[in-house]
Coordinates of N, CA and C in Angstrom, one line a residue:
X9 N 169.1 84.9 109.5 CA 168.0 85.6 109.1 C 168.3 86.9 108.4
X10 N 168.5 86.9 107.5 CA 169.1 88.0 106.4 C 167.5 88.3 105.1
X11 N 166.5 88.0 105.3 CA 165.4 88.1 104.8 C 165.2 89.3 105.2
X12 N 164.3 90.5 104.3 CA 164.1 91.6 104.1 C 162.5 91.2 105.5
X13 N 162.2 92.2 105.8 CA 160.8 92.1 106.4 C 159.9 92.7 105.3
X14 N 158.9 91.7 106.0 CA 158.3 92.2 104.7 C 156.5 92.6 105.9
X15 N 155.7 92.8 105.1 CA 154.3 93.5 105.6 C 153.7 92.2 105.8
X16 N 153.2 91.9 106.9 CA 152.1 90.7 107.4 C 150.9 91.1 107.5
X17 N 149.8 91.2 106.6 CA 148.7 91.8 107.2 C 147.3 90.8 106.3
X18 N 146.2 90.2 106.9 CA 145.9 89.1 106.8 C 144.6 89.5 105.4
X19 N 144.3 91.2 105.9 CA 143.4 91.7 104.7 C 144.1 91.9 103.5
X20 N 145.4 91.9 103.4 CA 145.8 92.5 102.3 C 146.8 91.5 101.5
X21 N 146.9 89.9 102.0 CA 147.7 89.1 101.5 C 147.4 88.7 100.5
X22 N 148.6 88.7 99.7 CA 148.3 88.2 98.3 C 148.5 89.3 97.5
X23 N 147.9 90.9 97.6 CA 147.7 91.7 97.0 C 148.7 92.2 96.7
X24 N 149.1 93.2 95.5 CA 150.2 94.3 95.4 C 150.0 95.6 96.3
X25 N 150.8 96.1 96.3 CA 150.9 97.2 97.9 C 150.2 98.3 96.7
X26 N 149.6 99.0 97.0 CA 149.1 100.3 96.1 C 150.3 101.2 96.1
X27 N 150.8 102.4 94.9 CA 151.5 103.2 94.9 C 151.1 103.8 95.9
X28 N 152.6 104.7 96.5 CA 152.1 106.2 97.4 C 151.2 107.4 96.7
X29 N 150.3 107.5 98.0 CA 150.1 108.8 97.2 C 150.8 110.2 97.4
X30 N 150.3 110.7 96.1 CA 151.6 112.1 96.1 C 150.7 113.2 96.9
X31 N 151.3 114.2 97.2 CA 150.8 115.0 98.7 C 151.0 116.2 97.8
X32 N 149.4 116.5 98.2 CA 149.2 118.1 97.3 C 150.1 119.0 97.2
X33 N 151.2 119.7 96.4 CA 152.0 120.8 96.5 C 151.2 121.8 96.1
X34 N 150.2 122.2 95.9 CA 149.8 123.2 96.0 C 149.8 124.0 97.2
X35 N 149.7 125.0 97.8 CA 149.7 126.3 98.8 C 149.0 126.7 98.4
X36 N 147.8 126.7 99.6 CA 146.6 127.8 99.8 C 147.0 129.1 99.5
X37 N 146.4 130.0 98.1 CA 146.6 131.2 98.2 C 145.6 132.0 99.5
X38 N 146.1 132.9 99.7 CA 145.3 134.1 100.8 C 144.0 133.6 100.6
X39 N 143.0 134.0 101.6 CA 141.6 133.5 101.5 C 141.1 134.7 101.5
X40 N 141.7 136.1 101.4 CA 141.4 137.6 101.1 C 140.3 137.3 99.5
X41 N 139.4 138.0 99.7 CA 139.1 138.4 98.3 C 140.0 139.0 96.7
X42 N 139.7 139.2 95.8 CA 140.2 139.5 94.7 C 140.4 141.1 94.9
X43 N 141.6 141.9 94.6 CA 141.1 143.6 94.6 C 141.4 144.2 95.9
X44 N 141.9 143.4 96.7 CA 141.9 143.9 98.4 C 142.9 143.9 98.7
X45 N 143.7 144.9 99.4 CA 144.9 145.2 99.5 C 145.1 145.6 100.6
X46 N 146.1 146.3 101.4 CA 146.5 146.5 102.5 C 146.5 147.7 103.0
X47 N 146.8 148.7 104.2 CA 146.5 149.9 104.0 C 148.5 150.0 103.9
X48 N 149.3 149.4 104.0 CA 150.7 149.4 104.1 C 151.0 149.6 102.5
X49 N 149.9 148.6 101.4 CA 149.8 149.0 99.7 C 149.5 149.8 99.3
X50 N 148.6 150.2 100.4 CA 148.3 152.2 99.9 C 149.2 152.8 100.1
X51 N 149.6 152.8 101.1 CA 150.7 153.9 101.4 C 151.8 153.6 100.1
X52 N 152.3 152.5 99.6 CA 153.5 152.4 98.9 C 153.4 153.0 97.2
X53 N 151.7 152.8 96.9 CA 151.4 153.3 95.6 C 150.9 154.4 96.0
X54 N 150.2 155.1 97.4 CA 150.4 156.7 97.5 C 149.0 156.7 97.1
X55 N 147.6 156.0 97.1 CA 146.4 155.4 96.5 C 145.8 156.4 98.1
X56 N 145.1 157.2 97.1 CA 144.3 158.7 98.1 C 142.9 157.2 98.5
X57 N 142.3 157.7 100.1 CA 141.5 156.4 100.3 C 140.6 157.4 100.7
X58 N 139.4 156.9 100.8 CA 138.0 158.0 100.9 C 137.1 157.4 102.2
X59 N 136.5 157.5 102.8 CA 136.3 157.5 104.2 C 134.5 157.2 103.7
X60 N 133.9 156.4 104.0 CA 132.5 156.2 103.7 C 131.8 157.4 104.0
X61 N 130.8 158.2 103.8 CA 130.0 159.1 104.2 C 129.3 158.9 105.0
X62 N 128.9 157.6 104.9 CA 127.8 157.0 106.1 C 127.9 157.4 107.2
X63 N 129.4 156.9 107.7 CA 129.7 156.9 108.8 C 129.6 158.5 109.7
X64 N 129.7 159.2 109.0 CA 129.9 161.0 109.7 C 128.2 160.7 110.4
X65 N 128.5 161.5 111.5 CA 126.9 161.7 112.3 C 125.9 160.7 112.3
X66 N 126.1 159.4 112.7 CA 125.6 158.2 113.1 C 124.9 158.4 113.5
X67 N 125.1 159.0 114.9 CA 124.0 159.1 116.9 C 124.0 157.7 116.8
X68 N 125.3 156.8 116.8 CA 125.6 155.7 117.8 C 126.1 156.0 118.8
X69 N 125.8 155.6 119.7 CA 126.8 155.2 121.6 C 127.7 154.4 121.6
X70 N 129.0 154.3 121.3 CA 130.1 153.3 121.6 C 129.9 152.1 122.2
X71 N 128.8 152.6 123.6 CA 129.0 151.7 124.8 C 127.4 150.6 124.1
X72 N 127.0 150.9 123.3 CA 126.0 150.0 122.8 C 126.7 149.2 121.6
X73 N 125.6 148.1 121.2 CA 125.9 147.2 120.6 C 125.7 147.8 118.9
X74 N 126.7 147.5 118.0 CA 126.0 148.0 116.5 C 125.0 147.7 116.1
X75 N 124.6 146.6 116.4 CA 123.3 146.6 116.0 C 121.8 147.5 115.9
X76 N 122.6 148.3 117.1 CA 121.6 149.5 117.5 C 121.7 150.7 117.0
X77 N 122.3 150.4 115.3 CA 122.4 151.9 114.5 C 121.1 152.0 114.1
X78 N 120.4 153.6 114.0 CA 119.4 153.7 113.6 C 119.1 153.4 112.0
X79 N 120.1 153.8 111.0 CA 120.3 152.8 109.8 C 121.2 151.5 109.9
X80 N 120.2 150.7 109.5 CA 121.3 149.4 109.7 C 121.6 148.8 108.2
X81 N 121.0 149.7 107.5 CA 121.6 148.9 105.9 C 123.1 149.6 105.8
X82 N 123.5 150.9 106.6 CA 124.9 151.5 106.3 C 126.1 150.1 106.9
X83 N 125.5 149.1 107.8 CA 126.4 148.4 108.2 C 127.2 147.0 107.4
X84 N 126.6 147.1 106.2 CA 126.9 146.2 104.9 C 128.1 147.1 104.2
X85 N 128.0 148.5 104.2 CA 128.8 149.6 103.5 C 130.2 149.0 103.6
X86 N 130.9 149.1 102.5 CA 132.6 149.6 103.2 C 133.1 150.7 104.0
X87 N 133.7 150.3 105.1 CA 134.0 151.8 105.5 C 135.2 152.7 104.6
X88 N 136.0 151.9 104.0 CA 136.8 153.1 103.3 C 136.5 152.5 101.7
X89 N 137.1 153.2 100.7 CA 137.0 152.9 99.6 C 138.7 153.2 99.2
X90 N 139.8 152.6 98.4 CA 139.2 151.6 98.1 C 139.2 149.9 99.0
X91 N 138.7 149.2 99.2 CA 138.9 147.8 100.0 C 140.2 147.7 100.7
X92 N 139.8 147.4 102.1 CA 141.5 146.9 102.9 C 141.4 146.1 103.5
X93 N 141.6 145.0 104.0 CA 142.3 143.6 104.9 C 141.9 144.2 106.5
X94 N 142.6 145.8 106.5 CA 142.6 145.8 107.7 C 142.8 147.2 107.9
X95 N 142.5 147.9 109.0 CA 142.9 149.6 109.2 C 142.6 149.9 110.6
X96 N 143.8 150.6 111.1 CA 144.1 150.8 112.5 C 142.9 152.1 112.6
X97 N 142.5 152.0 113.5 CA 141.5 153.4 113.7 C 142.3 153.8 115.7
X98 N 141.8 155.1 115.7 CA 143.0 155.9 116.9 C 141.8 156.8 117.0
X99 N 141.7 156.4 118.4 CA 140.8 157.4 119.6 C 141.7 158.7 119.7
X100 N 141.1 160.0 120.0 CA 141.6 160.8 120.4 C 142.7 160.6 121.8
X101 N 142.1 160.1 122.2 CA 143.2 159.9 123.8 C 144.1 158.5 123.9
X102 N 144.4 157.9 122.3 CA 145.4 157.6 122.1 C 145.1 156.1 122.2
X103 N 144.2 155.4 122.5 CA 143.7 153.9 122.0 C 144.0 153.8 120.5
X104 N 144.1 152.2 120.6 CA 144.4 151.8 118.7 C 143.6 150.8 118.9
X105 N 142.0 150.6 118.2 CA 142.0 149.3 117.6 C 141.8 148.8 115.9
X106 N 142.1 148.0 115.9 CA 141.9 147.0 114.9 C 141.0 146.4 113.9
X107 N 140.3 147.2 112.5 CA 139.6 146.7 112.5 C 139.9 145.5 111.1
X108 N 139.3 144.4 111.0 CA 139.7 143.4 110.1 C 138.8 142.6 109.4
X109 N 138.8 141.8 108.1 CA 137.9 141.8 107.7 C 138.5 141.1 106.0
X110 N 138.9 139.7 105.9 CA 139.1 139.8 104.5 C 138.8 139.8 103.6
X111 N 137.5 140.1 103.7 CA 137.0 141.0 101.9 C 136.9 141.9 102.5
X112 N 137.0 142.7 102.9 CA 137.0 144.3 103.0 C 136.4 144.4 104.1
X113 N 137.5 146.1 105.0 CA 136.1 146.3 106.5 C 135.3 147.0 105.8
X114 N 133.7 146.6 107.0 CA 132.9 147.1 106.6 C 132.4 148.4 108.1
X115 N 131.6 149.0 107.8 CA 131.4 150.1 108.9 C 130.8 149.1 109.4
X116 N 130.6 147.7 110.0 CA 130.1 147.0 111.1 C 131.1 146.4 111.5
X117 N 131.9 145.7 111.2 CA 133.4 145.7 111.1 C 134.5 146.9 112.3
X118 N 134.1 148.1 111.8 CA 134.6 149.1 112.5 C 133.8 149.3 113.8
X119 N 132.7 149.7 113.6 CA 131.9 149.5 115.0 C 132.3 148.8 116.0
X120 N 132.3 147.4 115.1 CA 132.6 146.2 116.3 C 133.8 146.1 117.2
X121 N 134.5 146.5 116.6 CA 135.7 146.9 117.3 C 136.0 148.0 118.3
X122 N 135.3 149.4 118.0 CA 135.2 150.9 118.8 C 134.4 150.0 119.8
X123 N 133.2 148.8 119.6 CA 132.3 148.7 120.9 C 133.1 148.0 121.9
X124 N 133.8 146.8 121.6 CA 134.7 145.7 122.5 C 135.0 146.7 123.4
X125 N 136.0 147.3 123.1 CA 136.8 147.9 124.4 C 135.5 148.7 125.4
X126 N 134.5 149.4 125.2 CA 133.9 150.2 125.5 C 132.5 149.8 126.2
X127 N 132.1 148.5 126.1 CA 131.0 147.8 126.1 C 130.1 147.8 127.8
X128 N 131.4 147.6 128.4 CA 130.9 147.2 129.6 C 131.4 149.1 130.5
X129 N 131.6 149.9 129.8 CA 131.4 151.2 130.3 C 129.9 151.5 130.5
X130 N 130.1 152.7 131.1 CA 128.1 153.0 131.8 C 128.5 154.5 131.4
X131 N 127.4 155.3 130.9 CA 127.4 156.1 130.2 C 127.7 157.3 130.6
X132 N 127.7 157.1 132.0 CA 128.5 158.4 133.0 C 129.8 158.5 132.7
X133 N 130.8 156.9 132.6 CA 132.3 157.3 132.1 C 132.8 157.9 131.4
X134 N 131.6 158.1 130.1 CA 132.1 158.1 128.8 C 132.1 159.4 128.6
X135 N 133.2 161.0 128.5 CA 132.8 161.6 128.6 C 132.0 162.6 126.9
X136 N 132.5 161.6 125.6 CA 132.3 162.0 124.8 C 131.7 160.4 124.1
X137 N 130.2 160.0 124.1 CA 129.5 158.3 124.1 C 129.2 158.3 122.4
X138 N 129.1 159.3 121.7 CA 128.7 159.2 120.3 C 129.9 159.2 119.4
X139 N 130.0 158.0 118.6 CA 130.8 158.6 117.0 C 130.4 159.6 116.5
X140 N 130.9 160.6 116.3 CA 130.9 161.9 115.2 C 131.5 161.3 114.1
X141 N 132.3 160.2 114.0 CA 133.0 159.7 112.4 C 134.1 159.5 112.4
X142 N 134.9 159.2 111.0 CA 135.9 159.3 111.1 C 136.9 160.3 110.2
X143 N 138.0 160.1 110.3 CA 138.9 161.0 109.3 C 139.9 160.3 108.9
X144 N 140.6 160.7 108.1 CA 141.6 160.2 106.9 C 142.7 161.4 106.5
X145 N 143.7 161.3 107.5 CA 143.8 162.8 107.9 C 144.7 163.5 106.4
X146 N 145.5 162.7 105.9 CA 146.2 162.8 104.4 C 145.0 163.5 103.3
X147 N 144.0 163.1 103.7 CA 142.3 163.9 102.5 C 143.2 165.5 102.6
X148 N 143.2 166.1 103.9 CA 143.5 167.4 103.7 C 144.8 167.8 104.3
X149 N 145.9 167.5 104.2 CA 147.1 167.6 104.6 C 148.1 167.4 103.6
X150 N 149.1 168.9 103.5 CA 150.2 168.0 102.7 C 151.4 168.2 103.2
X151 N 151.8 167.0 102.8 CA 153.6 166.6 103.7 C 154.5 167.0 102.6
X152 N 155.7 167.4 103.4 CA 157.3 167.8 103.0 C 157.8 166.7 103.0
X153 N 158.8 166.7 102.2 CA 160.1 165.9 102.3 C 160.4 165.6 103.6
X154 N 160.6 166.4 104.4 CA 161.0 166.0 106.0 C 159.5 165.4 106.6
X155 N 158.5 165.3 106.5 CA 157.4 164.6 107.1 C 157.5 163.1 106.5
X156 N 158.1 162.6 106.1 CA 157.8 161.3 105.4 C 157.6 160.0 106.6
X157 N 157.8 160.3 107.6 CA 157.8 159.3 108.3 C 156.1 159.6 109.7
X158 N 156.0 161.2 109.7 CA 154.7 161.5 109.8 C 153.7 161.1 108.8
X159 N 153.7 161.4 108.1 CA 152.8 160.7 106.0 C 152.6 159.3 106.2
X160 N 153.4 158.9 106.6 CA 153.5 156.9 106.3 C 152.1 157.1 107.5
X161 N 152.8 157.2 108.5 CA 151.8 156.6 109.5 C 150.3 157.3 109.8
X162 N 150.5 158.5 109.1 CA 148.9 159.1 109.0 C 148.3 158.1 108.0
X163 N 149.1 157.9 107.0 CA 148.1 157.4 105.9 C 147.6 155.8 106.1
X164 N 148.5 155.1 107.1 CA 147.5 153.8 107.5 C 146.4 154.2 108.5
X165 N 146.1 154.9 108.6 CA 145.0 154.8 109.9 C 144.4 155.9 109.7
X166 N 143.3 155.5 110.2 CA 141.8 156.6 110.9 C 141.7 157.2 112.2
X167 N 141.3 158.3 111.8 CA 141.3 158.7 113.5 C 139.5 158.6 113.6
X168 N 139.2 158.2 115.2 CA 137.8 158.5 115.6 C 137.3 159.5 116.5
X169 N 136.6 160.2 115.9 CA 135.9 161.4 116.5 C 134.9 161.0 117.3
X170 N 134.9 161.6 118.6 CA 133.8 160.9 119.3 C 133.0 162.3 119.8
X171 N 131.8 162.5 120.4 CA 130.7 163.4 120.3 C 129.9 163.6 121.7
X172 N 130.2 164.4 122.1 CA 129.1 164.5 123.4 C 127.5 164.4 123.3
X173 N 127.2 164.4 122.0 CA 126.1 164.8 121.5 C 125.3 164.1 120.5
X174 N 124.4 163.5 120.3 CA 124.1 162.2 118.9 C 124.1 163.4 117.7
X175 N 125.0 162.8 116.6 CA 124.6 163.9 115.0 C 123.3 163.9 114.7
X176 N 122.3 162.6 115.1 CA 121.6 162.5 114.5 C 120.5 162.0 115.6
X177 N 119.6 162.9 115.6 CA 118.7 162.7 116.6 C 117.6 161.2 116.4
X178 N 117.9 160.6 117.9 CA 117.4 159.0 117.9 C 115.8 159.3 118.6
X179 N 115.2 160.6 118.8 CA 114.3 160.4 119.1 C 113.0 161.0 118.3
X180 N 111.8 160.7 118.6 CA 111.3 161.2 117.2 C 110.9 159.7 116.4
X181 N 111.4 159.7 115.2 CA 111.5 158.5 114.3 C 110.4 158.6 113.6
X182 N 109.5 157.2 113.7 CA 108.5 156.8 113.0 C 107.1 157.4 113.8
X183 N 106.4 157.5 113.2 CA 104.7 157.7 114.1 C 104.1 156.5 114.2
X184 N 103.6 156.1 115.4 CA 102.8 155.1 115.7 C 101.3 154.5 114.7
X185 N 101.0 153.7 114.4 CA 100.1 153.0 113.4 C 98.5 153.1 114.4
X186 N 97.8 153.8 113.9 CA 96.8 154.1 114.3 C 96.4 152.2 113.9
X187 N 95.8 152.0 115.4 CA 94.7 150.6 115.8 C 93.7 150.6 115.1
X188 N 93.4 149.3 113.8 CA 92.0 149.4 113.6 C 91.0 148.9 114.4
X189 N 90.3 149.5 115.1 CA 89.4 149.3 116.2 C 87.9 149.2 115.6

């Protein structure tokens, strides 16, 4: 028995075997948007980044949900300009989170992230519960030759200012709609 084997199969007798098919070589480029870059690409082209305005004096509480910003159209905003993948934001007392996003973060984006860690705190822990904003601390700092390794790592990241106090007073608001009676 020196016969090749061959394919026994009862739907397909008779027929020619179809070619193989060829297997996509293409590679998925990034699924990032067009224009969006890294905060690691800033730093390397030295690209000054601008901090949304929105964000300074919110009168959000950490320990609440974003949803509960008194403007909620600022939550579509970018938080920096120009566009990034991603940007470490740093609590005063030395937390890092994360915020990400590939078409660009947005100040809901950033929120969501300051809230995670913070969420299930009770408002007594917190000794400072409002964003005051953020900073971009390279805007007004300039570095030496010997600071280069200080410069790199200010310029990926944000620091977050937090507030004993809302910037922006959540009480008050709208007046009630007089009942037609």
């Amino acid at each position: 028995m020196t016969e090749p084997l061959t394919r026994v199969d009862s739907a397909v007798q008779g027929l020619s075997s179809s070619p193989p098919k060829e297997k996509a070589s293409h590679r998925r480029t990034s699924s990032s948007a067009a224009g969006i870059s890294s905060m690691k690409d800033m730093w390397e082209s030295r690209t000054k980044i601008q901090v949304a305005p929105e964000t300074q004096g919110t009168g959000w509480k950490i320990n609440t949900s974003p949803s509960k910003v008194d403007d909620k159209e600022i939550l579509s905003k970018p938080l920096i300009t120009p566009l990034v993948r991603a940007v470490n934001l740093h609590f005063e007392h030395g937390v890092v989170v994360t915020a990400r996003n590939s078409k660009g973060v947005t100040i809901k984006d950033a929120l969501e992230v300051i809230h995670r860690p913070n969420k299930k705190r009770a408002d007594d822990e917190l000794p400072e519960p409002y964003l005051k904003g953020f900073e971009w601390v390279p805007s007004h700092t300039e570095y030496g030759p010997e600071d280069e390794d200080k410069a790199r790592e200010d310029w990926q990241r944000l620091l977050i200012h937090l507030s004993s106090t809302p910037g922006v007073s959540n009480f008050g608001g709208k007046k009630k709609k007089k009942s037609a009676a």
